[in-house]
Short mmCIF file of C-alpha atoms in Angstrom, two decimals:
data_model
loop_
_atom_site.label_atom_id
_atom_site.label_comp_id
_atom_site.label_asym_id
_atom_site.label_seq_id
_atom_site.Cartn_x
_atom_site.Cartn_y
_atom_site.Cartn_z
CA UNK A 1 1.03 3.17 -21.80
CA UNK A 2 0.29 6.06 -24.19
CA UNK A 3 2.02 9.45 -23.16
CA UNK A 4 -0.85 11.44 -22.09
CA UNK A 5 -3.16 8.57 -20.84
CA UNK A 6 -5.51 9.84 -17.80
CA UNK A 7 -4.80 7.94 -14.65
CA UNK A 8 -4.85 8.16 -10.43
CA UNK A 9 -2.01 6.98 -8.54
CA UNK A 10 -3.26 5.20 -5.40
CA UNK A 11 0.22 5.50 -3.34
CA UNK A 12 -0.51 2.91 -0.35
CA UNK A 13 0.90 3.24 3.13
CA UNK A 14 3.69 0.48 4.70
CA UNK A 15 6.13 3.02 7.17
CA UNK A 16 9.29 3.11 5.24
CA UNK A 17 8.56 0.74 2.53
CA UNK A 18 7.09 3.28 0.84
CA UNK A 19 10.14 5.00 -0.07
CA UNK A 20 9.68 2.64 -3.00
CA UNK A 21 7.08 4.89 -4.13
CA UNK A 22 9.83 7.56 -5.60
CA UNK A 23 11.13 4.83 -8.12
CA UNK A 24 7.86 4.16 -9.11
CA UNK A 25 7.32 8.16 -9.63
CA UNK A 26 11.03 8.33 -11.52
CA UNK A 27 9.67 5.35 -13.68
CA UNK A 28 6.73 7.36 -14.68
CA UNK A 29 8.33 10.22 -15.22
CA UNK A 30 11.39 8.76 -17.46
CA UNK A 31 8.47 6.72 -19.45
CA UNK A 32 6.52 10.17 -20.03
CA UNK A 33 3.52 9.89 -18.17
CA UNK A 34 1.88 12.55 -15.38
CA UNK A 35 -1.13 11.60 -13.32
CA UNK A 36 -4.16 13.09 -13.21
CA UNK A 37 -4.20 12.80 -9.47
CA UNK A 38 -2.21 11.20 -6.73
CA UNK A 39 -4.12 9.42 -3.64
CA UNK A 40 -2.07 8.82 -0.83
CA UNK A 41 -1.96 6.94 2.44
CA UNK A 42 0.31 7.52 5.79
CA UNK A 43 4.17 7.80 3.61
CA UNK A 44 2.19 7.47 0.44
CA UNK A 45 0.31 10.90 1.28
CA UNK A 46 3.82 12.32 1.99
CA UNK A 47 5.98 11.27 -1.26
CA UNK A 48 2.23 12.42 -2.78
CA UNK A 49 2.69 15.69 -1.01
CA UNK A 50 6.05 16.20 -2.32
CA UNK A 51 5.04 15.45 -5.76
CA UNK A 52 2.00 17.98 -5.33
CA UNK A 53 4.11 20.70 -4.57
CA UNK A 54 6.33 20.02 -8.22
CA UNK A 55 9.36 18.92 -6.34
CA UNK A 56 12.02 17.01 -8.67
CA UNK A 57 12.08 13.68 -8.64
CA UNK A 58 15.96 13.94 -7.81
CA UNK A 59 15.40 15.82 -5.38
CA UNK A 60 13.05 13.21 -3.32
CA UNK A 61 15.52 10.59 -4.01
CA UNK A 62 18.04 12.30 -2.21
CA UNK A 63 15.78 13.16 0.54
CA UNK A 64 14.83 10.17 0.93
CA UNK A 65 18.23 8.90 1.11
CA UNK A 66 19.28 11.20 4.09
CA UNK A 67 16.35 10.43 5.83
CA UNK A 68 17.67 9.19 9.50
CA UNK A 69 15.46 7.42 12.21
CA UNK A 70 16.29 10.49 14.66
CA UNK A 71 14.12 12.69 11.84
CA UNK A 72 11.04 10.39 11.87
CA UNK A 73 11.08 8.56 15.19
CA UNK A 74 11.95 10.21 19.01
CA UNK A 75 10.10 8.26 21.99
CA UNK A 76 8.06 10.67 23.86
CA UNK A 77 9.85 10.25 27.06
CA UNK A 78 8.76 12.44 29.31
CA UNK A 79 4.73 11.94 27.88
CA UNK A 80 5.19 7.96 28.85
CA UNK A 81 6.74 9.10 32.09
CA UNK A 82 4.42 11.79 33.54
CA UNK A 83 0.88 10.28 32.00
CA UNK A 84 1.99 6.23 31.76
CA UNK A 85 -1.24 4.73 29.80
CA UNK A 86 -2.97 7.84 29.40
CA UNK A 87 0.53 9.13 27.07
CA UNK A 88 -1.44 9.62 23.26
CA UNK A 89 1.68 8.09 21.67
CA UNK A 90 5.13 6.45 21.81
CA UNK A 91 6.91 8.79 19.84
CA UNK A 92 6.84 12.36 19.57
CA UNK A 93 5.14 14.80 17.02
CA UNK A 94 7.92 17.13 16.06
CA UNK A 95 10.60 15.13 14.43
CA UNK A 96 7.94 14.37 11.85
CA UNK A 97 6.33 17.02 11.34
CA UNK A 98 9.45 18.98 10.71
CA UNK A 99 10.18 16.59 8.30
CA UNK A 100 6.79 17.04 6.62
CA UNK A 101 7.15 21.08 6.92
CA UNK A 102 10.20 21.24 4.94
CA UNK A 103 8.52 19.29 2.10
CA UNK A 104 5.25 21.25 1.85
CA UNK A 105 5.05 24.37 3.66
CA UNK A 106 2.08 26.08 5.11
CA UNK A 107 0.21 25.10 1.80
CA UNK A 108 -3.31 24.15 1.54
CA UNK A 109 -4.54 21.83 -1.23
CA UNK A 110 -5.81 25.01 -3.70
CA UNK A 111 -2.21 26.08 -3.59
CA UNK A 112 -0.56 23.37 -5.22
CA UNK A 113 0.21 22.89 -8.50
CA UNK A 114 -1.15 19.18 -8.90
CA UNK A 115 -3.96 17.70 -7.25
CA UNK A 116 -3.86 15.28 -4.34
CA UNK A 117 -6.12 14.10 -2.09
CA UNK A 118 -4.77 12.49 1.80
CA UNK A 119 -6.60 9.60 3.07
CA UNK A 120 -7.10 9.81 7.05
CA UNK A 121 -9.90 8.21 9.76
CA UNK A 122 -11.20 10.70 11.98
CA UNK A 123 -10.85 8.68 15.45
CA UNK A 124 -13.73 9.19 17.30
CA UNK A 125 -16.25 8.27 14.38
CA UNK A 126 -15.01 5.60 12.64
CA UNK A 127 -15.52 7.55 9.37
CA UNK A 128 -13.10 7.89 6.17
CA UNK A 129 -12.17 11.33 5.57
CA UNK A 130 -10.09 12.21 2.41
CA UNK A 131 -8.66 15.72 2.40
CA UNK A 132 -8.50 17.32 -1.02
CA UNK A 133 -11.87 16.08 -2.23
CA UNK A 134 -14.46 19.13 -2.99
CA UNK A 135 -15.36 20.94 0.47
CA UNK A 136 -11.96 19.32 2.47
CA UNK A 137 -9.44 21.54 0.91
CA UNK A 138 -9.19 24.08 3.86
CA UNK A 139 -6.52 22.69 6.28
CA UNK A 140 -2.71 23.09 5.50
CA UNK A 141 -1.40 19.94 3.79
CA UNK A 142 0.81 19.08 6.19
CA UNK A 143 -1.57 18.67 8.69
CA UNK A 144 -3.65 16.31 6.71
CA UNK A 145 -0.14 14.28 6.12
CA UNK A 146 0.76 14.05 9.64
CA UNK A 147 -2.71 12.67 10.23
CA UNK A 148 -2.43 10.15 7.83
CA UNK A 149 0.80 8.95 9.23
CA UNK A 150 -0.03 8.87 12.29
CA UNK A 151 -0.42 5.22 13.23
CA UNK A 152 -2.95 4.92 16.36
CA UNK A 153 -0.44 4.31 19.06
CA UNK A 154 1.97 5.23 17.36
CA UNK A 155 1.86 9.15 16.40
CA UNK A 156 -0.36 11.74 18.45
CA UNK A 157 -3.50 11.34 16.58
CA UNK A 158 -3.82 14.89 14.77
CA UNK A 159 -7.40 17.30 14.68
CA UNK A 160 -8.20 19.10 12.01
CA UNK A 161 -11.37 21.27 11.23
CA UNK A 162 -13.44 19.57 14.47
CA UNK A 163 -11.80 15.67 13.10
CA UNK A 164 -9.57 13.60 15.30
CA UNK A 165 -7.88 12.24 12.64
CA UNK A 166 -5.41 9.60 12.49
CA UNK A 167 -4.21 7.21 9.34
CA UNK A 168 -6.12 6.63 7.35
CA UNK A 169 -4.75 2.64 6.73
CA UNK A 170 -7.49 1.11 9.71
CA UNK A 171 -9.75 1.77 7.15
CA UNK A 172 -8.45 1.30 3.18
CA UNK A 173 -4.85 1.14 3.02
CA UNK A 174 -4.65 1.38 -0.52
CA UNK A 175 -7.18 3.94 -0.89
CA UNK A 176 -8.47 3.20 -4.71
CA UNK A 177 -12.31 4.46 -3.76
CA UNK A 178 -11.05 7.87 -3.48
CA UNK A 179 -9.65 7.94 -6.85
CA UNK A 180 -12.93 7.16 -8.25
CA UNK A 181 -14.15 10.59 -7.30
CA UNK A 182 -11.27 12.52 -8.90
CA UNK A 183 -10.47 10.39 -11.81
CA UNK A 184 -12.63 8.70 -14.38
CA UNK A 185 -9.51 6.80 -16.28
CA UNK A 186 -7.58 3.47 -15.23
CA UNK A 187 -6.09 3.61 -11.78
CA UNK A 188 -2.07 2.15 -10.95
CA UNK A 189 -2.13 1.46 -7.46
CA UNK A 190 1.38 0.69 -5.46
CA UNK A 191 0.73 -1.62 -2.49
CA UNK A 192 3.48 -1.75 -0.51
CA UNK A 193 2.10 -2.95 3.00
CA UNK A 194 4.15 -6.90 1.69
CA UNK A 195 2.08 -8.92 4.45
CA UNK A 196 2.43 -12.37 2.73
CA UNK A 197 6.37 -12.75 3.17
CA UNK A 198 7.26 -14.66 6.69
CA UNK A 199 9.39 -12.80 9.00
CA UNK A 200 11.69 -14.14 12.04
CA UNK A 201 11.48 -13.52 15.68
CA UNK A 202 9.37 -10.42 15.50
CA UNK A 203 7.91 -10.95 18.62
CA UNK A 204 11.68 -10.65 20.20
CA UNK A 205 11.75 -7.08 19.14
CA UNK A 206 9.52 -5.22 21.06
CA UNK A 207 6.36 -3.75 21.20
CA UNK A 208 6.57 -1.40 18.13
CA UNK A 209 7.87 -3.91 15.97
CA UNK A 210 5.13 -6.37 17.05
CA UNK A 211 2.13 -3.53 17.13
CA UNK A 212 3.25 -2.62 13.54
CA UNK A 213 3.55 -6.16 11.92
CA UNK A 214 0.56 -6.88 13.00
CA UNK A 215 -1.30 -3.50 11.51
CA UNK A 216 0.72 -4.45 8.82
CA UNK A 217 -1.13 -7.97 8.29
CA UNK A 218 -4.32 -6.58 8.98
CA UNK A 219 -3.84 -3.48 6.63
CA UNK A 220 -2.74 -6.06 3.57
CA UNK A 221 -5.93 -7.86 4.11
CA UNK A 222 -8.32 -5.45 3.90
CA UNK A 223 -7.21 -4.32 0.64
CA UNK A 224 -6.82 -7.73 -0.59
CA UNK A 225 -10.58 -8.16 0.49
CA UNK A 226 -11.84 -4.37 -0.92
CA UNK A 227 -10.27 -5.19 -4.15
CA UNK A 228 -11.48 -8.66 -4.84
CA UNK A 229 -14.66 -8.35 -6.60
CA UNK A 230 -13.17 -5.28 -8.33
CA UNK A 231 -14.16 -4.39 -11.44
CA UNK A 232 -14.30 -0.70 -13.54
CA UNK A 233 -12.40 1.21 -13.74
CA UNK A 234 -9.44 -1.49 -14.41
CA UNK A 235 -6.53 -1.41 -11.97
CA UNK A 236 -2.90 -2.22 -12.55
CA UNK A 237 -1.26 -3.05 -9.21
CA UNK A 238 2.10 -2.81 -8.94
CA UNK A 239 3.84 -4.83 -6.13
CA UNK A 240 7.27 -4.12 -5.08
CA UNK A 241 9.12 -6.44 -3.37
CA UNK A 242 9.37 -5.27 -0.04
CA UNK A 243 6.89 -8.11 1.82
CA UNK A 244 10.49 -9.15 4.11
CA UNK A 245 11.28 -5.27 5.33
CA UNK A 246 9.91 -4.18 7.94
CA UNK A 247 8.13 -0.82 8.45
CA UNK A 248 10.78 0.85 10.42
CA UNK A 249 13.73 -0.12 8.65
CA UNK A 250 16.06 2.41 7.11
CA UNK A 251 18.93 1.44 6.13
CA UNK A 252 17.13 -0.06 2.74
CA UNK A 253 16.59 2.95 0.83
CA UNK A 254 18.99 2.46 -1.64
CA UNK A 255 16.60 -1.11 -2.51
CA UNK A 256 13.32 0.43 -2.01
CA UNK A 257 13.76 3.21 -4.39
CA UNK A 258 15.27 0.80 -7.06
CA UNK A 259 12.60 -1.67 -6.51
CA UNK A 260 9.55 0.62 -6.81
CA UNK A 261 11.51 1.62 -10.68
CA UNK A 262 11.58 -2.16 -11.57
CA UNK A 263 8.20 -2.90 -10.40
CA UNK A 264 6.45 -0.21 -12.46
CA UNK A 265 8.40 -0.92 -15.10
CA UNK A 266 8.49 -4.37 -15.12
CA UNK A 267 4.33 -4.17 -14.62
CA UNK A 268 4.00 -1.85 -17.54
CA UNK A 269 5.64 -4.31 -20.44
CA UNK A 270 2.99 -6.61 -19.52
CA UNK A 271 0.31 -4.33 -20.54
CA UNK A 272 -1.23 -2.91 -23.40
CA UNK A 273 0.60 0.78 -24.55
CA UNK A 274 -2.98 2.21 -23.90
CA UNK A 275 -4.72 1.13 -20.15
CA UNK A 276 -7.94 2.90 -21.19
CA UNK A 277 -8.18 -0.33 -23.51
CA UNK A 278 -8.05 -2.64 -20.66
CA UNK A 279 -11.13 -4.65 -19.49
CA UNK A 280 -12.21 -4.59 -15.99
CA UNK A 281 -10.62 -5.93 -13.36
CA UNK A 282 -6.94 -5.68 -11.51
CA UNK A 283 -4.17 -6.13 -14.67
CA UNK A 284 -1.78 -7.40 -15.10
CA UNK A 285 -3.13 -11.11 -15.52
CA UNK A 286 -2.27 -14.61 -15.96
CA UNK A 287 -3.01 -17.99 -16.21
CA UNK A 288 -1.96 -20.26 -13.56
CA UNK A 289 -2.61 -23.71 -12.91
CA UNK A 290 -3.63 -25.27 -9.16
CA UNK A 291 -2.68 -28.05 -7.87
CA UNK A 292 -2.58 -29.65 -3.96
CA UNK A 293 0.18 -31.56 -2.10
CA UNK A 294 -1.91 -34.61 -0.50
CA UNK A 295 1.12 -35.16 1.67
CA UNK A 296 1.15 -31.54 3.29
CA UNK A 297 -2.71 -31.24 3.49
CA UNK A 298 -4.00 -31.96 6.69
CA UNK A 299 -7.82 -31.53 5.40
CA UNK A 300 -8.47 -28.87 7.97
CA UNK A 301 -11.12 -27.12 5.03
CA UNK A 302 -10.14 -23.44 5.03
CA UNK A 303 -9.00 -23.35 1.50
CA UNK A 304 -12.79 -24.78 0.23
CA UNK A 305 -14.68 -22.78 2.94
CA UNK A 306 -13.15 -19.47 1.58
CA UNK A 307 -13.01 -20.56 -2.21
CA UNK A 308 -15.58 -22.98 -2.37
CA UNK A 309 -15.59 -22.67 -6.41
CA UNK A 310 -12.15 -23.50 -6.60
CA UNK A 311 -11.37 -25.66 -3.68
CA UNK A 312 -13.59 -28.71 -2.81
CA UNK A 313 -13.38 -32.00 0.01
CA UNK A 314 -12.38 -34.98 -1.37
CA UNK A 315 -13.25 -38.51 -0.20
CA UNK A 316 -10.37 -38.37 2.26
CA UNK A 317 -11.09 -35.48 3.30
CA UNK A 318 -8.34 -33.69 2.03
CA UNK A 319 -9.28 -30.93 -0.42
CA UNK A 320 -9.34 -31.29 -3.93
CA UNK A 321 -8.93 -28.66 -6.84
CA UNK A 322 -12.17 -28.00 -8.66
CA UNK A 323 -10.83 -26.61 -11.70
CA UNK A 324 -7.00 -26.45 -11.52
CA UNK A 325 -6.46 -23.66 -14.25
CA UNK A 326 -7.64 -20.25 -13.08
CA UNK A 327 -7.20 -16.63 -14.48
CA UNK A 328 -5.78 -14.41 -12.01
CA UNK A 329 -4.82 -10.98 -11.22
CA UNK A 330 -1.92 -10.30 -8.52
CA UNK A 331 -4.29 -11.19 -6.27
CA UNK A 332 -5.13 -14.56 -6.61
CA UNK A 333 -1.64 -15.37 -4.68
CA UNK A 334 -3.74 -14.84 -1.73
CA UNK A 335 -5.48 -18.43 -2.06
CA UNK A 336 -2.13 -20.07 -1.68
CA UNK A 337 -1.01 -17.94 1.02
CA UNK A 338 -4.03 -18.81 2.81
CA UNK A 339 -3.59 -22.27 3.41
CA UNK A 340 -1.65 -22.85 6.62
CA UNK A 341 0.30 -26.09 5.66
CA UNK A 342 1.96 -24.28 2.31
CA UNK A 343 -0.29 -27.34 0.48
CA UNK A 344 -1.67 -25.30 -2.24
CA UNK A 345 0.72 -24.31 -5.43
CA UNK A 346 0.14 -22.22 -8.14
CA UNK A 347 2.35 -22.66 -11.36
CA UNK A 348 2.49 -19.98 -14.41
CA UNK A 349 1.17 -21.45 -17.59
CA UNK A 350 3.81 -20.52 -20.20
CA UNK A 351 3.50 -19.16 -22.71
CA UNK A 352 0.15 -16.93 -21.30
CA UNK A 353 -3.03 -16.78 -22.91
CA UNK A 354 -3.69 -13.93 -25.34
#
């Protein structure tokens, strides 16, 4: 990618996966290249924060690596206790929002040096609201990234300018719409909510662990479903892997931060220097090649009924693959995570087509 090039950086929510987003910021930074804007969701509006306000990338890393569960997370004891169901959240506000403070200040959005826009859902409405965008630059940053943290349930939901706001992920986790309104060049987007890697026992871990896992599911979803008719501008999705962490573990910084620097990186070589050149669609792409275990189908139809130009009913029943090589962007993994017996495989075609 051509120093220079104009881009948005879509930095997606996931609780403490996200850390990953500073090695994908160092990556950029070490490879020469500055976006235009940076769209951010729940910890993805808060590294965006910190980048808005010209902090050094060193200088998040270490952050982020003396960042302790007592700063983020403190059950709101006597709330649960004195107003049982009617409590607004589990944990307190203040460990958080100190946290957020110390980053950005008292700043609103005109006071920063590079632009940014915060994704959040005000609560009562049901409607998207992303602060930063022409006419929502008032409020202080930080309140805009508490809101967009603040899980329903989890965090005390947050209002700003007459808005009940809460995070923005029930809505567009990856928030790539809003770069479309700041940006007219390619878009990276860094999804980080991981939903397709199978976890252990989380239902023996209690209820935050279980509430959040299954946001988490239902947050990877809807951007796989927003994004899969996407077109212009193209999209380069980067994907760290972080699908087996959970949200609320920290004690994998160290990984996170390295893994978001290999997974730009490693998306990058696959692409041309210049992403204004790229066609439409979500990059990088390749061509795979379908094929169906007959022994682990049990003909149950979901793959066809979903993808019923790929997938078809044989006379057995089972399903049958109507044209076994495909092009696909990162997302096409979603067809073989869909079916429920692990039937469906999908096997790189190597060397790729030019």
């Amino acid at each position: 990618m051509a120093t220079g090039s104009q881009f948005s950086l879509v930095l997606g929510g996931g609780g403490l996966k996200g850390l990953a987003h500073v090695g994908v910021l160092r990556a950029l930074e070490e490879r020469g290249l500055q976006p235009e804007v940076v769209v951010g969701c729940s910890i993805g509006a808060l590294i965006g924060a910190a980048w808005a306000t010209g902090m050094p990338i060193a200088e998040m890393e270490d952050r982020a690596l003396a960042i302790k569960r007592t700063d983020v997370f403190r059950v709101a004891h006597l709330d649960m206790a004195l107003k049982r169901m009617l409590s607004p959240a589990v944990y307190r506000s203040d460990p958080l929002e100190g946290l957020i403070r110390s980053i950005v200040g008292d700043k609103t959005f005109d006071q920063l040096p590079r632009r940014l826009v915060v994704n959040t859902v005000d609560l009562n409405t049901g409607k998207q609201i992303l602060w930063g965008l022409p006419g929502l630059t008032t409020p202080t940053v930080a309140d805009t990234v508490f809101a967009s943290c603040a899980l329903p349930g989890i965090m005390t939901p947050r209002p700003i300018n007459g808005h009940v706001c809460v995070d923005g992920a029930v809505i567009e986790n990856l928030p790539v719409r809003a770069a479309l309104a700041v940006c007219d060049g390619p878009i990276v987007a860094v999804d980080v909510g991981g939903s397709g890697g199978q976890r252990h026992a989380v239902e023996r871990q209690g209820f935050a662990a279980t509430y959040t896992r299954g946001l988490e599911i239902v947050m990877q979803t809807l951007a796989e479903e927003l994004l899969r008719d996407w077109t212009d501008p193209p999209i380069v999705l980067i994907r760290p892997r972080v699908e087996r962490i959970s949200m609320f573990a920290f004690n994998r910084t160290p990984y996170l931060i390295a893994e978001g620097f290999r997974a730009l990186n490693a998306t990058l070589d696959q692409l041309p220097n210049d992403l204004a050149k790229l066609p439409p669609g979500i990059h990088p792409q390749r061509e795979i090649e379908l094929s169906i275990d007959k022994n682990a189908c049990i003909g149950c139809g979901f793959c066809f009924a979903r993808e019923p130009a790929i997938f078809g009913r044989g006379p057995d029943g089972k399903a049958i693959v109507r044209h076994k090589k495909q092009w696909w962007s990162p997302l096409g993994d979603r067809v073989v995570r869909s079916c429920p017996t692990g039937a469906i495989s999908a096997e790189q075609r190597w060397p790729p087509v030019d």
